[in-house]
Amino acid sequence: MSSGTGLIIKVLTLNCWGIVGISKDRADRMAAIADVLSSGKFDIVCLQELWSQDDYNNIVLRVQKVLPFTHYFFSGVTGSGLSILSRYPFESFIFHQWSVNGYIHKIFHGDWFGGKGVGLCRVTVQGLNINIYTTHLHAQYNDDDEYLAHRVVQAFDTAQFVDLTSGAAHLSILAGDLNTQPGELCHRLVQHTAHLRDAYEKNSEGSDIGTYDCSRNSYANSREVSRNPNGVRIDHIFYRPGLGAQVELQNYTMPLAERVPGESFSYSDHEAIAATFKITPSIHHNMADHMFSKPEEMMTCLCEGTGVISEAVKQLYWSRVHYWSMISTIIFGLACLCLFSDIPETYSRAFQLSLVILTAVIIFAFIMATVWNKIEQNALRSTMMAMQFMATRVNGSSPETNSSILSTEIQEEGTRQRLPFTLKN
């Protein structure tokens, strides 16, 4: 839609909770989601957790009259679960997969199998280039948050991807389930590294209601709701004005009803959010200035991020020790059993089965101690170096300082980091 000389665009994002065989009322909810999207109220829609190709195809079929341009980001074993639906034709699209995505043996967590990352679709409307990004960061499954370092890498990687690909865009929008709340490290890394603004600043409902485990959602955890009825805000729409355009954020809403019409359940275990933008071409065609408007906050994020990654590198060392100890213990035990005891004939089958199981355990432990450990270690090192380099830029350090920091040795048993903590005037 256009208004005067400006373009008005309405964006919606929703985690659909489409896990086959696990998500409750999935088929009915997907049909209800398709009904809402087919109303034509939204110009761009970002969906997460669409794990079934049939669910995606059914939604596409229902919305084709109002959102005829659709793209699913295939990745990993099960697919990324990410898709973008648009009123406007795509100019191009690309998917960037993260270097760390959880663990293959954590089957019930499942994030690794999705091959998660960040997807980008570019549209051009009335001569205005708009970049639409969607993503779904690794979930937190317990209080100790064993995946924090992975999520930090994903948040920083996503922010860098947005920053490096949005130079020619009049408007860049990042929408999705980031599994991080405002004020938390990953939220701040995304905002400050990619120079993004949070659309929540225009919350027209005047409420602190969250998007997950809130009282309005039928699937919310009752224990969590009793402690915090507003829930947590982990689904976000960020935006960034760009080249030759003025962008006005007009509103931010929760556009879906609390329950599917005629049913007792919500559309998903997450709440959808929507934001409306007005984009007006500007007579000034300078590249937008995004150079670290809040250097103190940026430095704090980078220092916290490198601290989290440093601790994760230490944990990798002890993880490798654990797996090698497991291998050594099993081999030593089997050797002692074979050398100093006789295996009765009646137990030969059970013994053979035990050998097969223990061999599988040894192979698994060997892979985790060598290949997997090295892959994760290199991914963490890469992000550490990028954060250190960015810290020198924020601090206005000289090229000599950059080289010194980048050459810092990251030991296997830990990380010796050197960060410029003092800001220059």
XYZ file of C-alpha atoms in Angstrom:
425
model
C 0.000 0.000 0.000
C 1.158 3.525 -0.625
C 0.299 6.698 1.231
C 1.246 9.936 -0.509
C 4.838 9.506 -1.557
C 5.498 6.805 1.042
C 5.110 3.043 1.054
C 3.290 1.430 3.978
C 4.248 -2.161 4.702
C 2.917 -4.429 7.443
C 5.104 -7.300 8.680
C 4.049 -10.259 10.833
C 6.160 -12.956 12.481
C 4.990 -16.156 14.183
C 6.583 -19.303 15.541
C 4.012 -21.842 14.331
C 5.037 -24.705 16.674
C 4.718 -27.266 13.917
C 6.535 -30.303 15.329
C 5.014 -33.385 13.728
C 3.682 -35.858 16.301
C 4.458 -33.570 19.257
C 2.785 -30.184 18.822
C -0.807 -30.199 20.039
C -3.711 -29.480 17.653
C -1.186 -28.947 14.856
C -3.429 -29.573 11.845
C -6.268 -27.385 13.148
C -3.895 -24.609 14.154
C -2.139 -24.596 10.779
C -5.493 -24.262 9.040
C -6.410 -21.371 11.343
C -3.046 -19.671 10.698
C -3.660 -19.989 6.958
C -7.106 -18.396 7.376
C -5.639 -15.378 9.160
C -2.857 -14.905 6.613
C -5.304 -15.197 3.708
C -7.166 -12.110 4.981
C -4.712 -9.869 3.131
C -3.907 -7.754 6.205
C -0.169 -8.402 5.980
C 2.370 -7.668 3.267
C 5.286 -9.722 4.589
C 4.997 -12.803 6.827
C 7.900 -14.583 8.535
C 7.142 -18.047 9.905
C 9.264 -20.325 12.080
C 8.949 -23.994 13.092
C 7.203 -25.098 9.923
C 8.775 -28.550 10.098
C 6.244 -30.315 7.871
C 6.401 -29.719 4.133
C 2.685 -30.504 3.945
C 1.898 -27.757 6.466
C 3.944 -25.279 4.452
C 2.329 -26.316 1.158
C -1.174 -26.046 2.622
C -0.520 -22.559 3.954
C 0.975 -21.454 0.631
C -2.049 -22.796 -1.219
C -4.472 -20.929 1.043
C -2.685 -17.562 0.878
C -1.628 -17.506 -2.777
C -4.122 -14.789 -3.739
C -2.782 -12.239 -1.241
C 0.760 -13.538 -0.621
C 1.674 -15.123 -3.954
C 5.463 -15.074 -3.461
C 6.765 -17.624 -0.980
C 10.078 -19.196 -0.101
C 11.069 -22.021 2.266
C 14.685 -22.183 3.465
C 15.772 -25.814 3.119
C 18.630 -26.851 5.389
C 19.860 -29.673 7.594
C 17.962 -32.940 7.954
C 14.442 -31.692 8.671
C 14.643 -28.251 7.051
C 15.228 -24.978 8.858
C 11.538 -24.468 9.622
C 11.870 -20.912 8.261
C 9.800 -19.380 5.487
C 8.857 -15.954 4.150
C 5.566 -15.112 2.421
C 5.287 -11.866 0.488
C 2.853 -9.695 -1.394
C 5.792 -8.493 -3.499
C 8.055 -10.546 -5.816
C 11.458 -11.601 -4.549
C 14.552 -10.133 -6.146
C 16.821 -12.727 -4.527
C 17.097 -14.971 -1.497
C 19.873 -16.712 0.435
C 20.271 -18.821 3.565
C 23.231 -18.589 5.942
C 23.651 -21.632 8.221
C 25.344 -21.172 11.590
C 28.572 -22.939 12.500
C 27.140 -24.285 15.784
C 23.600 -25.602 16.194
C 23.449 -27.721 19.334
C 24.392 -31.408 19.432
C 23.429 -34.354 17.257
C 23.004 -36.708 20.236
C 20.498 -34.372 21.947
C 17.711 -35.874 19.849
C 14.849 -34.516 21.949
C 16.175 -30.987 21.568
C 16.395 -31.362 17.816
C 17.956 -28.003 16.925
C 20.947 -29.609 15.192
C 18.715 -31.558 12.797
C 17.132 -28.341 11.513
C 20.449 -26.959 10.282
C 19.351 -23.589 11.610
C 20.527 -20.202 10.399
C 19.214 -16.914 9.061
C 17.291 -16.523 5.801
C 17.153 -13.401 3.628
C 14.675 -12.441 0.922
C 14.976 -9.114 -0.892
C 11.976 -7.372 -2.437
C 11.789 -4.170 -4.458
C 8.624 -2.076 -4.237
C 8.201 1.305 -5.965
C 11.953 1.493 -6.381
C 12.588 0.779 -2.687
C 14.827 -2.158 -1.746
C 13.646 -4.027 1.349
C 15.635 -6.829 2.983
C 13.564 -9.304 5.003
C 15.483 -11.575 7.373
C 13.997 -14.359 9.465
C 15.676 -16.600 12.014
C 15.155 -18.891 14.996
C 17.959 -19.026 17.558
C 18.699 -22.092 19.684
C 16.225 -22.639 22.510
C 17.040 -22.664 26.218
C 15.951 -26.030 27.615
C 17.019 -25.742 31.249
C 18.036 -23.226 33.882
C 21.791 -23.725 33.482
C 21.430 -22.931 29.739
C 24.041 -25.281 28.286
C 23.504 -23.698 24.848
C 24.251 -20.098 25.818
C 27.590 -20.044 23.973
C 25.939 -21.474 20.845
C 23.203 -18.855 21.012
C 25.791 -16.095 21.476
C 27.599 -17.296 18.336
C 24.297 -17.446 16.445
C 23.209 -13.975 17.581
C 26.532 -12.366 16.673
C 26.710 -14.268 13.369
C 23.157 -13.233 12.462
C 23.849 -9.602 13.314
C 27.005 -9.604 11.188
C 25.105 -11.190 8.299
C 22.443 -8.469 8.506
C 25.053 -5.735 8.767
C 27.097 -6.987 5.803
C 24.135 -7.585 3.458
C 21.920 -4.566 4.135
C 24.106 -1.820 2.696
C 21.986 -1.317 -0.439
C 18.613 -1.657 1.306
C 16.295 1.245 2.041
C 14.884 -0.801 4.918
C 16.105 -3.985 6.609
C 13.782 -6.035 8.840
C 14.796 -8.956 11.047
C 11.828 -10.934 12.385
C 11.653 -14.209 14.229
C 11.978 -16.217 17.417
C 15.322 -15.191 18.891
C 14.855 -17.060 22.184
C 16.268 -14.080 24.050
C 14.601 -11.358 26.091
C 15.272 -7.620 25.984
C 18.334 -6.795 28.034
C 19.858 -10.248 27.689
C 23.229 -10.638 26.003
C 22.005 -12.136 22.712
C 19.313 -9.479 22.304
C 21.876 -6.721 22.828
C 24.391 -8.347 20.489
C 21.824 -8.495 17.683
C 20.739 -4.898 18.187
C 24.129 -3.253 18.570
C 26.144 -5.319 16.085
C 23.607 -4.893 13.267
C 22.522 -1.373 14.381
C 18.886 -2.439 14.639
C 15.926 -0.848 16.386
C 13.297 -2.803 18.297
C 9.780 -2.319 16.903
C 8.406 -2.820 20.418
C 9.159 0.849 21.045
C 5.862 1.565 19.260
C 3.815 -0.892 21.274
C 0.330 0.510 20.685
C -1.280 -1.732 23.296
C 0.667 -0.133 26.134
C 1.327 -3.514 27.686
C 4.336 -5.527 28.799
C 2.723 -8.766 27.630
C 5.249 -11.256 26.269
C 5.126 -13.639 23.332
C 5.697 -16.911 25.209
C 4.280 -18.464 28.398
C 1.885 -15.556 28.844
C -1.576 -15.712 30.401
C -3.390 -15.120 27.089
C -2.001 -18.312 25.515
C -3.747 -21.657 26.027
C -0.489 -23.628 25.767
C 1.408 -21.588 28.358
C 2.993 -23.378 31.292
C 0.661 -22.734 34.232
C 3.549 -22.652 36.700
C 5.356 -19.998 34.680
C 2.161 -17.992 34.238
C 1.546 -17.991 37.988
C 5.023 -16.525 38.502
C 4.851 -14.083 35.584
C 1.443 -13.630 33.900
C 2.975 -11.397 31.207
C 5.312 -14.152 30.061
C 8.551 -13.437 28.233
C 9.158 -11.498 25.007
C 11.427 -13.706 22.886
C 9.861 -13.085 19.450
C 10.991 -9.827 17.879
C 10.786 -7.500 14.911
C 13.895 -5.370 14.465
C 14.386 -2.801 11.740
C 17.109 -0.595 10.278
C 16.588 2.440 8.004
C 19.064 2.445 5.174
C 20.151 4.110 1.986
C 18.163 7.125 0.751
C 14.998 6.565 2.757
C 13.168 7.823 5.808
C 11.460 5.075 7.823
C 8.637 5.684 10.271
C 7.559 2.893 12.592
C 3.807 3.433 12.899
C 2.732 0.709 15.298
C 3.435 -2.633 16.951
C 0.606 -5.032 17.765
C -0.340 -8.579 18.686
C -2.748 -9.096 15.780
C -4.149 -12.548 16.581
C -7.015 -13.314 18.943
C -6.270 -15.181 22.164
C -8.069 -18.258 20.813
C -8.770 -19.689 17.396
C -12.408 -18.744 16.612
C -14.743 -21.470 17.851
C -11.913 -23.382 19.589
C -10.394 -23.503 23.069
C -6.767 -23.297 21.921
C -4.456 -20.572 20.648
C -2.882 -20.339 17.192
C 0.505 -21.459 18.559
C 2.416 -21.716 21.829
C 3.952 -18.370 20.781
C 2.099 -15.131 20.156
C 2.331 -13.461 16.748
C 3.537 -9.863 16.544
C 3.165 -7.332 13.721
C 4.706 -3.964 12.916
C 3.721 -1.343 10.347
C 6.356 0.783 8.610
C 6.109 3.824 6.344
C 9.050 4.204 3.966
C 9.561 7.517 2.200
C 12.289 8.097 -0.390
C 14.720 10.749 0.742
C 16.408 13.431 -1.337
C 19.608 12.592 0.538
C 21.309 9.592 -0.994
C 24.154 9.230 1.471
C 24.752 5.839 3.017
C 23.077 5.720 6.431
C 25.451 6.237 9.347
C 25.446 3.106 11.494
C 28.879 3.426 13.052
C 28.530 2.421 16.699
C 26.173 5.075 18.026
C 26.415 3.494 21.508
C 30.055 2.411 21.860
C 29.911 1.819 25.631
C 26.989 -0.601 25.289
C 28.630 -2.286 22.313
C 31.853 -2.815 24.246
C 29.916 -4.271 27.172
C 28.203 -6.753 24.822
C 31.490 -7.794 23.230
C 33.211 -8.254 26.578
C 30.321 -10.341 27.907
C 30.188 -12.364 24.695
C 33.892 -13.171 24.696
C 33.593 -14.146 28.356
C 30.819 -16.632 27.567
C 32.785 -18.086 24.647
C 35.976 -18.260 26.729
C 34.165 -20.328 29.336
C 32.727 -22.564 26.597
C 36.231 -23.251 25.254
C 37.294 -24.345 28.745
C 34.293 -26.634 28.934
C 35.267 -28.162 25.585
C 38.654 -29.122 27.023
C 37.044 -30.888 29.974
C 34.459 -32.454 27.675
C 37.255 -33.994 25.636
C 38.919 -35.260 28.807
C 35.589 -36.793 29.830
C 35.155 -38.670 26.545
C 38.757 -39.929 26.489
C 38.329 -41.110 30.090
C 35.172 -42.949 29.074
C 36.987 -44.679 26.212
C 39.950 -45.640 28.402
C 37.723 -46.995 31.180
C 35.704 -49.199 28.815
C 38.757 -50.599 27.045
C 40.569 -51.234 30.331
C 37.507 -52.936 31.807
C 37.051 -55.191 28.801
C 40.733 -56.088 28.799
C 40.602 -57.052 32.478
C 37.433 -59.067 31.935
C 38.950 -61.048 29.084
C 42.315 -61.625 30.761
C 41.295 -62.470 34.317
C 37.899 -64.149 34.034
C 36.210 -66.874 32.048
C 32.994 -66.037 30.215
C 30.504 -68.885 30.794
C 29.062 -70.431 27.656
C 25.520 -69.545 28.742
C 26.413 -65.850 28.844
C 28.155 -65.684 25.487
C 25.248 -64.021 23.662
C 24.752 -61.440 26.387
C 28.491 -60.806 26.376
C 28.513 -60.374 22.602
C 25.587 -57.951 22.792
C 27.424 -55.994 25.487
C 30.490 -55.835 23.252
C 28.411 -54.377 20.421
C 26.894 -51.731 22.717
C 30.249 -50.830 24.278
C 31.872 -50.617 20.837
C 29.163 -48.183 19.748
C 29.783 -46.129 22.891
C 33.530 -46.066 22.172
C 32.966 -44.911 18.585
C 30.550 -42.199 19.734
C 32.944 -40.995 22.441
C 35.866 -41.000 19.985
C 33.939 -38.846 17.480
C 32.835 -36.431 20.216
C 36.392 -36.154 21.590
C 38.001 -35.528 18.209
C 35.909 -34.454 15.205
C 32.966 -32.846 16.991
C 35.109 -31.189 19.644
C 37.363 -29.667 16.991
C 34.429 -28.385 14.896
C 32.859 -26.662 17.892
C 36.209 -25.303 19.070
C 36.978 -23.761 15.669
C 33.504 -22.194 15.481
C 33.993 -20.580 18.883
C 37.477 -19.385 17.933
C 36.160 -17.782 14.770
C 33.500 -15.832 16.640
C 36.006 -14.866 19.338
C 38.326 -13.365 16.722
C 35.463 -11.462 15.063
C 34.348 -10.038 18.408
C 37.888 -9.010 19.302
C 38.340 -7.313 15.952
C 35.053 -5.452 16.341
C 36.111 -4.372 19.824
C 39.175 -2.669 18.365
C 36.974 -0.831 15.854
C 34.584 0.336 18.559
C 37.515 1.507 20.627
C 39.150 3.258 17.676
C 42.297 1.187 18.039
C 45.176 1.349 15.608
C 45.853 -1.385 13.023
C 48.818 -2.519 15.134
C 46.473 -3.123 18.063
C 44.107 -5.056 15.794
C 46.898 -7.371 14.666
C 48.032 -7.918 18.233
C 44.571 -8.887 19.400
C 43.870 -11.123 16.437
C 47.081 -13.038 17.028
C 46.131 -13.828 20.632
C 46.538 -17.525 21.212
C 43.437 -19.444 22.237
C 44.633 -22.366 24.323
C 42.843 -25.705 24.301
C 42.260 -25.545 28.038
C 40.954 -22.005 27.957
C 41.093 -18.656 26.241
C 43.556 -15.908 27.055
C 41.684 -12.877 25.778
C 42.930 -9.327 25.497
C 40.198 -6.793 24.985
C 40.502 -2.997 24.954
C 38.226 -2.260 27.904
C 39.011 1.452 28.068
C 37.131 3.682 25.658
C 38.991 6.490 23.967
C 37.501 9.967 24.044
